[in-house]
Phi, psi and omega in degrees: 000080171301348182296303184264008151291337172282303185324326185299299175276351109351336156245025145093022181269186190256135189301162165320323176300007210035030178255146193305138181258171196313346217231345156289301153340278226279348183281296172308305194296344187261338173290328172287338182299290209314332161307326204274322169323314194288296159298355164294304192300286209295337184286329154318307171335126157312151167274153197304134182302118196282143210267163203277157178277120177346149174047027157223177221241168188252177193262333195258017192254306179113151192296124177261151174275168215265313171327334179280342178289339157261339187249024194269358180291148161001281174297340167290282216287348150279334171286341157301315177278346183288316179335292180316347165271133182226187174286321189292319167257121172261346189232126144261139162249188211290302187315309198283355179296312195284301176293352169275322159303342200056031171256165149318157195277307175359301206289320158314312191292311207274336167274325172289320185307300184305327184278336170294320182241040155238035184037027173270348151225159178231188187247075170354135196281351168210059165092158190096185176220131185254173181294137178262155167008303196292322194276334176302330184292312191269025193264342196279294247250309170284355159266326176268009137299334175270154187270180181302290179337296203289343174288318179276297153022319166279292175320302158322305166290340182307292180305320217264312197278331161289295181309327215036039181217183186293162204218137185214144174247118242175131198218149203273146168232081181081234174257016164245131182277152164211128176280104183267356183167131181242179184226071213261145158291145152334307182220141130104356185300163178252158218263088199283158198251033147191154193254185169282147200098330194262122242255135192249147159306150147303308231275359225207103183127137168308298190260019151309287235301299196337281184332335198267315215293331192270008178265152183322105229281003167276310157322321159307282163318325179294309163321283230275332184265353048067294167308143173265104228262073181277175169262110159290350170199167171283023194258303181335097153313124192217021197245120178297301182329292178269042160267329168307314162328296186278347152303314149321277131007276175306286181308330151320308176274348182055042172165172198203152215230147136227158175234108162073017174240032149239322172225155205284131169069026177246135184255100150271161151208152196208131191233161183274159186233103172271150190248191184315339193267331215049039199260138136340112192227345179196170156252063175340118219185097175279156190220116204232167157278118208303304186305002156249006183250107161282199175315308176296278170307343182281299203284319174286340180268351159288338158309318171296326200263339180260274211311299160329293191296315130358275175327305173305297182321326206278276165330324165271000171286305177332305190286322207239000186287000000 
């Protein structure tokens, strides 16, 4: 059968002759190669470089500072060249990198490229390196994380330890006010009927009425007929019309003084706090005891308090502008 005698030996079986077929010769010869190859390579091979015992360095590296010997990640020694940007400096080049890391400038090259090509750096028009994009979108991404409290918050304690009474910051939800965050003085605050969080009536309050005044005056109204409008003292407004009257008002004067018409024998006064747009987004507002604010003082601490609100505006442009 030649057929399956070729076949046979084609896969390396034996010719009709019984003598070992070609491709087993060829087969041996090349497993005889392969040895001798194999003892050649190894008596030559260097031996594998043993990796250095914590905390000492390699030479061929360039003298690491001792700090790097513990501090030596990537990730470190990148956040170390972003560091290095100041007001004073704006441009770094590759040498002083090398000397603030304690590396080779080589070595040094290879980390501004990468930052260079995950756009946290860029390449300066006359040499050096400057801050890249990456870093501006997330210097962008880190100003609207932070919220309104924490922007308004320093300007509040100021405002609360000059007056010496409570200082509330607020913001409208629908047909609801929310105390997003006060500020109490030391001495003499007053023992005000809502905390952070806790939801104030449009009709009632310096700062509803704020909130309410700077919106479009079909929105307004629309609000105010909508609301379940209560009286909480005989001071309290409930008539839309004339709250709209007194929305008026307010805006004319650029802030707005009530007395005793949420809580009985309590003084607000309050001004708006605008964002880049110049929209009303919140309000500022001390809550004093009237019998301690006379005439005279009641008009100065509406200065303070629109100068507060002023100030939170200017600061949330900054951050989120």
């Amino acid at each position: 059968m030649p057929r399956r005698e070729e076949a046979v030996t084609a896969h390396g079986g034996r010719d009709g002759a019984g003598a070992p077929g070609r491709l087993d010769r060829d087969r041996g010869a090349w497993h005889r190669l392969a040895r001798r190859s194999a003892t050649n390579s190894s008596s030559k091979a260097p031996p594998c470089p043993r990796r250095p015992p914590p905390g000492t360095v390699s030479h061929m590296s360039g003298a690491t500072s001792p700090s790097y010997r513990e501090r030596n990640s990537t990730a470190d020694r990148a956040l170390d060249i972003l560091l290095m940007f100041t007001d004073a400096q704006l441009v770094v080049s590759g040498s002083a990198v090398a000397e603030r890391l304690g590396v080779a400038r080589s070595t040094a090259y290879r980390y501004l490229q990468s930052l260079v090509s995950s756009r946290f750096l860029e390449e300066a028009p006359g040499g050096g390196f400057r801050l890249g994009l990456r870093v501006m979108e997330i210097a962008r991404l880190a100003r609207r994380s932070y919220g309104l409290s924490e922007i308004a918050l320093p300007a509040m304690t100021a405002l609360a330890a000059d007056v010496h009474e409570t200082v509330l910051l607020t913001r409208r939800t629908g047909e609801l006010v929310v105390c997003v965050d006060l500020a109490e003085a030391g001495t003499r605050a007053v023992r005000i009927s809502y905390e952070r969080g806790s939801t104030l009536p449009l009709n009632a309050g310096a700062s509803a009425l704020v909130l309410l005044a700077w919106l479009p005056e079909e929105q307004a109204r629309q609000l105010l007929e909508s609301a379940d409008l209560h009286q909480f003292t005989s001071a309290t407004l409930t008539n839309v019309d004339i709250l709209m009257q007194r929305l008026d008002h307010i805006r004319r004067a650029g802030y707005s003084v009530t007395r005793g018409e949420l809580d009985p024998e309590v003084l607000g006064i309050a001004a708006p706090v605008r964002d880049e747009r110049q929209q009303v987004i919140a309000a500022v507002s001390i809550a004093a005891l009237a019998s301690r604010v006379f005439p005279e003082a009641e008009a100065e601490f509406a200065r303070k308090v629109r100068e507060t609100a002023q100030e939170i505006s200017s600061r949330m442009i900054s951050v989120t502008g």
